[in-house]
mmCIF file of C-alpha atoms in Angstrom:
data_model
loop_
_atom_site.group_PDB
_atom_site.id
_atom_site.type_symbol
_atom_site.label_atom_id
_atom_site.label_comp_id
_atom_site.label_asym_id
_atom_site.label_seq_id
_atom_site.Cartn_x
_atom_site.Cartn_y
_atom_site.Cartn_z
ATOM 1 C CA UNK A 653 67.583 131.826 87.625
ATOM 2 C CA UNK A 654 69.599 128.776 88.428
ATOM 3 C CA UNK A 655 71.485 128.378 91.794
ATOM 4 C CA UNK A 656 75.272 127.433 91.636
ATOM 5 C CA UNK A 657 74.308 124.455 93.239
ATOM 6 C CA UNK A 658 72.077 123.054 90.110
ATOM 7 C CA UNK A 659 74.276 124.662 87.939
ATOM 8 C CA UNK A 660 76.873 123.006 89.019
ATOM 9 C CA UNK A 661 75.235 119.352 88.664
ATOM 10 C CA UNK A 662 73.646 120.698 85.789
ATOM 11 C CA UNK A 663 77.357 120.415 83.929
ATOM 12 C CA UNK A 664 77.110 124.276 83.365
ATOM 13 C CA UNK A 665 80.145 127.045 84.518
ATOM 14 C CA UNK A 666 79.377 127.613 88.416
ATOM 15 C CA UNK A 667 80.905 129.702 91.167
ATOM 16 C CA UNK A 668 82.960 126.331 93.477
ATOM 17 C CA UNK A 669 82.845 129.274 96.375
ATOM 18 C CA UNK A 670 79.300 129.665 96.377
ATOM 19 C CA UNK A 671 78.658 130.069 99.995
ATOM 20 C CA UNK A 672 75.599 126.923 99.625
ATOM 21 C CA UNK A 673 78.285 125.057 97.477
ATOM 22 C CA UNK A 674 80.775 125.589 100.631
ATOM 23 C CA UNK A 675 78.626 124.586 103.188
ATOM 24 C CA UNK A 676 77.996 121.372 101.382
ATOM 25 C CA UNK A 677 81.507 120.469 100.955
ATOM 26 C CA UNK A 678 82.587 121.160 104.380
ATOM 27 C CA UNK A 679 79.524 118.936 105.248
ATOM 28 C CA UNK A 680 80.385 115.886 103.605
ATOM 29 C CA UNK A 681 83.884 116.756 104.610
ATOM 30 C CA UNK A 682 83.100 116.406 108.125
ATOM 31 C CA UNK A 683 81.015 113.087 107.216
ATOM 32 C CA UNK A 684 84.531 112.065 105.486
ATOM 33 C CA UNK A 685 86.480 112.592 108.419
ATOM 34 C CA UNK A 686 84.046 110.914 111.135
ATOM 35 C CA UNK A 687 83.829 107.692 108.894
ATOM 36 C CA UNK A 688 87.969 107.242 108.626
ATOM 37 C CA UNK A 689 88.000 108.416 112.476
ATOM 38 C CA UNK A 690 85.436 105.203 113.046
ATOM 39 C CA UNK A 691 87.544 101.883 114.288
ATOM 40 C CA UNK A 692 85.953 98.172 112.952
ATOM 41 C CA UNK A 693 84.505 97.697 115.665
ATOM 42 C CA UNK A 694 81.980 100.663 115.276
ATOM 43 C CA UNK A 695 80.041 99.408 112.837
ATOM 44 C CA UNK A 696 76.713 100.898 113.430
ATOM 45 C CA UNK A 697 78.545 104.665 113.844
ATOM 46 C CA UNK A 698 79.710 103.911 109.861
ATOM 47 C CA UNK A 699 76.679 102.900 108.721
ATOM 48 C CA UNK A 700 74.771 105.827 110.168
ATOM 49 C CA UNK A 701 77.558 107.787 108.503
ATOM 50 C CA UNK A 702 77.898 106.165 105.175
ATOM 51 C CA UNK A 703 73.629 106.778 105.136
ATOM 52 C CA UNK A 704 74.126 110.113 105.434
ATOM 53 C CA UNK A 705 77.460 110.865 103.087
ATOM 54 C CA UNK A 706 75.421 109.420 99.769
ATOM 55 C CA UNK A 707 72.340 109.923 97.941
ATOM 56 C CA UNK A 708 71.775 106.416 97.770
ATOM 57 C CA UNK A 709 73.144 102.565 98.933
ATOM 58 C CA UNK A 710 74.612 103.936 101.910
ATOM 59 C CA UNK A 711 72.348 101.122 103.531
ATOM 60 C CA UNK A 712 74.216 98.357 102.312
ATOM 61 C CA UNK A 713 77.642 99.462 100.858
ATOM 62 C CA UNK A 714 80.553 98.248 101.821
ATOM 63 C CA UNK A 715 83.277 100.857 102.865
ATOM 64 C CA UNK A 716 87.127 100.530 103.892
ATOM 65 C CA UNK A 717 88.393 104.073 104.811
ATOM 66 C CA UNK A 718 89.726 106.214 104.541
ATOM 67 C CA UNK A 719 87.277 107.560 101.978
ATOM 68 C CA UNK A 720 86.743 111.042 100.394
ATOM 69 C CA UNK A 721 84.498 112.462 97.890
ATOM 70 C CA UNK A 722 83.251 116.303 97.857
ATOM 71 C CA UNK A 723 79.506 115.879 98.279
ATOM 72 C CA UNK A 724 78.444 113.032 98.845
ATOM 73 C CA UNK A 725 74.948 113.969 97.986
ATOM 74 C CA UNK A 726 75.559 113.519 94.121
ATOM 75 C CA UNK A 727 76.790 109.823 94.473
ATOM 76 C CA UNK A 728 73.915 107.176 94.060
ATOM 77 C CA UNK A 729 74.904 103.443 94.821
ATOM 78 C CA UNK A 730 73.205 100.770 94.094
ATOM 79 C CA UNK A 731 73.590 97.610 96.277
ATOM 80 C CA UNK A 732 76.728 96.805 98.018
ATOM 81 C CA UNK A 733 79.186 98.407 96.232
ATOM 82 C CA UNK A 734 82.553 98.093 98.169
ATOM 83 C CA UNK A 735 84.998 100.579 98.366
ATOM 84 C CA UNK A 736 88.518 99.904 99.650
ATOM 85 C CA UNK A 737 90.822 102.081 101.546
ATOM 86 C CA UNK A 738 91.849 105.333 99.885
ATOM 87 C CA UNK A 739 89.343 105.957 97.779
ATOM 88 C CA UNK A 740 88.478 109.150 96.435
ATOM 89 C CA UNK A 741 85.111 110.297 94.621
ATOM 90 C CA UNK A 742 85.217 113.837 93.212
ATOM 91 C CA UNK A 743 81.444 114.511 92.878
ATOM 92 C CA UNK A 744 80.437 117.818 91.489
ATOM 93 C CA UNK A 745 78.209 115.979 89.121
ATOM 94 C CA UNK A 746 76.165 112.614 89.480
ATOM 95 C CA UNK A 747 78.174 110.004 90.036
ATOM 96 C CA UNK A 748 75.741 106.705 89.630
ATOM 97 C CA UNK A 749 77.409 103.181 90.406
ATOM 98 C CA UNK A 750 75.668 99.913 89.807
ATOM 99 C CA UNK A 751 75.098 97.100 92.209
ATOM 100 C CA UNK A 752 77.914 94.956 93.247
ATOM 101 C CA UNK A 753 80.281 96.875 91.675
ATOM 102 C CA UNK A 754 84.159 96.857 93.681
ATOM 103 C CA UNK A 755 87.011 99.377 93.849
ATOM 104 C CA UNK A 756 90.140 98.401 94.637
ATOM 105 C CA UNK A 757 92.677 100.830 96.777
ATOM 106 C CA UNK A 758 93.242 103.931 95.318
ATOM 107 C CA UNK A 759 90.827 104.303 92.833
ATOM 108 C CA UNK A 760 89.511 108.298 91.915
ATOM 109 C CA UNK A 761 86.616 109.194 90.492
ATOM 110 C CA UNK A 762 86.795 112.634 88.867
ATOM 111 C CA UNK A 763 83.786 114.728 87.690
ATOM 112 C CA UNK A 764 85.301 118.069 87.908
ATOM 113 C CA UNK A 765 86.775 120.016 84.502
ATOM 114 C CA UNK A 766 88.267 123.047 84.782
ATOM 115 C CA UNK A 767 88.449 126.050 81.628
ATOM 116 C CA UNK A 768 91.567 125.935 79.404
ATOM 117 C CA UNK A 769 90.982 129.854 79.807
ATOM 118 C CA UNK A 770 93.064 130.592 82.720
ATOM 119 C CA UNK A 771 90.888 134.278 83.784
ATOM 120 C CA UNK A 772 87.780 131.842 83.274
ATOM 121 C CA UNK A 773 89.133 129.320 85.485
ATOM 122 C CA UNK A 774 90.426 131.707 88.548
ATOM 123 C CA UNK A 775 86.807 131.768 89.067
ATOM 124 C CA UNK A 776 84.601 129.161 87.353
ATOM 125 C CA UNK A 777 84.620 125.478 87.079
ATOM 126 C CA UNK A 778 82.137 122.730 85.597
ATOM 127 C CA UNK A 779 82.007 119.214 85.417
ATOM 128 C CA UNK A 780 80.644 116.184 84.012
ATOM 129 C CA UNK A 781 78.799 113.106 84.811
ATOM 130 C CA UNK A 782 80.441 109.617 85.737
ATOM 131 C CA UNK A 783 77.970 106.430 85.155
ATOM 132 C CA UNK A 784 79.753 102.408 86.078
ATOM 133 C CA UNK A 785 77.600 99.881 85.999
ATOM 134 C CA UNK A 786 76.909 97.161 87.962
ATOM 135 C CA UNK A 787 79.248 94.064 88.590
ATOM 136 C CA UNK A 788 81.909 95.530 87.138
ATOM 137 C CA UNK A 789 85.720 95.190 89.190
ATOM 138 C CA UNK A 790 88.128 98.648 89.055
ATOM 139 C CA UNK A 791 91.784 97.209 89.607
ATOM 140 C CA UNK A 792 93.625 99.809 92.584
ATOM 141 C CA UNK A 793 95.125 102.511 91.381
ATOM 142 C CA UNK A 794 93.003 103.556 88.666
ATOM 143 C CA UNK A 795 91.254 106.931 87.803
ATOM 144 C CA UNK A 796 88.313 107.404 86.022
ATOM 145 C CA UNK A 797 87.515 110.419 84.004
ATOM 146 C CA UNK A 798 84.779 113.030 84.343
ATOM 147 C CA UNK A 799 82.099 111.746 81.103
ATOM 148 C CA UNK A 800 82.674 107.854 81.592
ATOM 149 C CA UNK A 801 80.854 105.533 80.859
ATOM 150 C CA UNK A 802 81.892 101.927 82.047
ATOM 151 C CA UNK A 803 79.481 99.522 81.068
ATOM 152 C CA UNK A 804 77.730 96.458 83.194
ATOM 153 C CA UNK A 805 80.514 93.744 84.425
ATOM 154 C CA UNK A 806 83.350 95.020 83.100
ATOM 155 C CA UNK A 807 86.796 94.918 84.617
ATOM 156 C CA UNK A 808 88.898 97.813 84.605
ATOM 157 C CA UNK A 809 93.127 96.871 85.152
ATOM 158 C CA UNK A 810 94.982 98.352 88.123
ATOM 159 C CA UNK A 811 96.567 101.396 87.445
ATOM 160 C CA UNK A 812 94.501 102.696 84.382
ATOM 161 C CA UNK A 813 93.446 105.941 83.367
ATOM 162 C CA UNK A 814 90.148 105.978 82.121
ATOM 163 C CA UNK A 815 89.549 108.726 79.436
ATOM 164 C CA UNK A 816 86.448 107.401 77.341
ATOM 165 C CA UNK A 817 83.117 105.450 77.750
ATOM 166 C CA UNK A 818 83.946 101.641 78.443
ATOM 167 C CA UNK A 819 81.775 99.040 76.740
ATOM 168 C CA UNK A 820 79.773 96.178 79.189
ATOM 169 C CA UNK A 821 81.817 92.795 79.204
ATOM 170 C CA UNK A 822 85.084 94.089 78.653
ATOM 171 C CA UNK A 823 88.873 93.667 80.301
ATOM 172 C CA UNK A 824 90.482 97.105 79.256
ATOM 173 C CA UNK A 825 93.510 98.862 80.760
ATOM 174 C CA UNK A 826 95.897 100.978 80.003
ATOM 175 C CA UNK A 827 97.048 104.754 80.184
ATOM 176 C CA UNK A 828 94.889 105.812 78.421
ATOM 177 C CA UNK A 829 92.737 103.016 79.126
ATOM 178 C CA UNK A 830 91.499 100.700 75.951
ATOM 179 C CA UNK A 831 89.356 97.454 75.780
ATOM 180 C CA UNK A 832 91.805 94.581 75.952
ATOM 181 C CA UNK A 833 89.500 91.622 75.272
ATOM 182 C CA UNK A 834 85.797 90.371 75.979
ATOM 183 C CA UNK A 835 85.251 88.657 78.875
ATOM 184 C CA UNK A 836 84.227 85.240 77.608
ATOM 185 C CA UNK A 837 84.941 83.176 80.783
#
């Protein structure tokens, strides 16, 4: 039998109050909360942090906080990936991000769903996967969807809400968010 835990990365209906699922939240939580309570200057105290907050690339990313995510241990990075300040990575599923990819401000990441059946969803939740791959830009402000797909150096506009999979090479934006143009340039 399956424990919330995989469950719960597996994409399936889990129990959020599992007392394992708990633990790990208040964990990376307390990570969360050291790293934004670091000054500049400590910059050895945030990278031991930022090592232990994500599965992977917390060796070489590059992080502005205050940052926020649930786990932690379901976000793999490759290398440097910079965050800026206020960004927020709901993680209940594998959340993979290519190298040399950049967030501006603000940008979510949500992998979270939630039943439309209300007695279902006092108690249950699932979620779904979020792949971006590498070199692409997200503009500040925007929110990407749990089941994206945003392909290899494509550049998402501030402010968009990112619903669907995003080919590679693109400019899109918009709420909802759609492919613009190509990037030719």
């Amino acid at each position: 039998m399956k424990s919330e835990r995989q469950k719960m990365v597996d994409g399936e209906l889990y129990l959020p109050m599992d007392p394992e699922l708990v633990a790990a939240r208040t964990r990376a939580r307390d990570l969360c909360q050291a790293l934004n309570a670091t000054s500049e200057s400590q910059s050895e105290q945030r990278r031991k942090i930022l090592d232990d907050v994500f599965a992977s690339g917390g060796d070489s990313v590059w992080m502005q906080p205050p940052f926020f995510c649930d786990y932690g241990a379901n976000i793999e990075l490759g290398e440097r990936v910079f965050f800026n300040f206020n960004c927020v990575v709901l993680d209940v599923c594998l959340v993979r991000i290519g190298s040399y990819t950049l967030f501006g401000p603000a940008v979510q990441i949500y992998t979270p769903m939630h039943p439309f059946n209300a007695e279902l969803r006092r108690r249950e939740e699932f979620g779904k996967p979020v792949d971006i791959g590498s070199d692409v830009w997200v503009g500040g402000g925007a929110i990407i969807l749990p089941g994206v797909h945003i392909g290899s150096r494509a550049v998402i506009g501030a402010g968009s809400v990112v619903t669907r999979d995003v080919p590679e090479g693109v400019f899109a934006a918009g709420n909802p968010c759609r492919v613009i143009r190509e990037i030719t340039e």
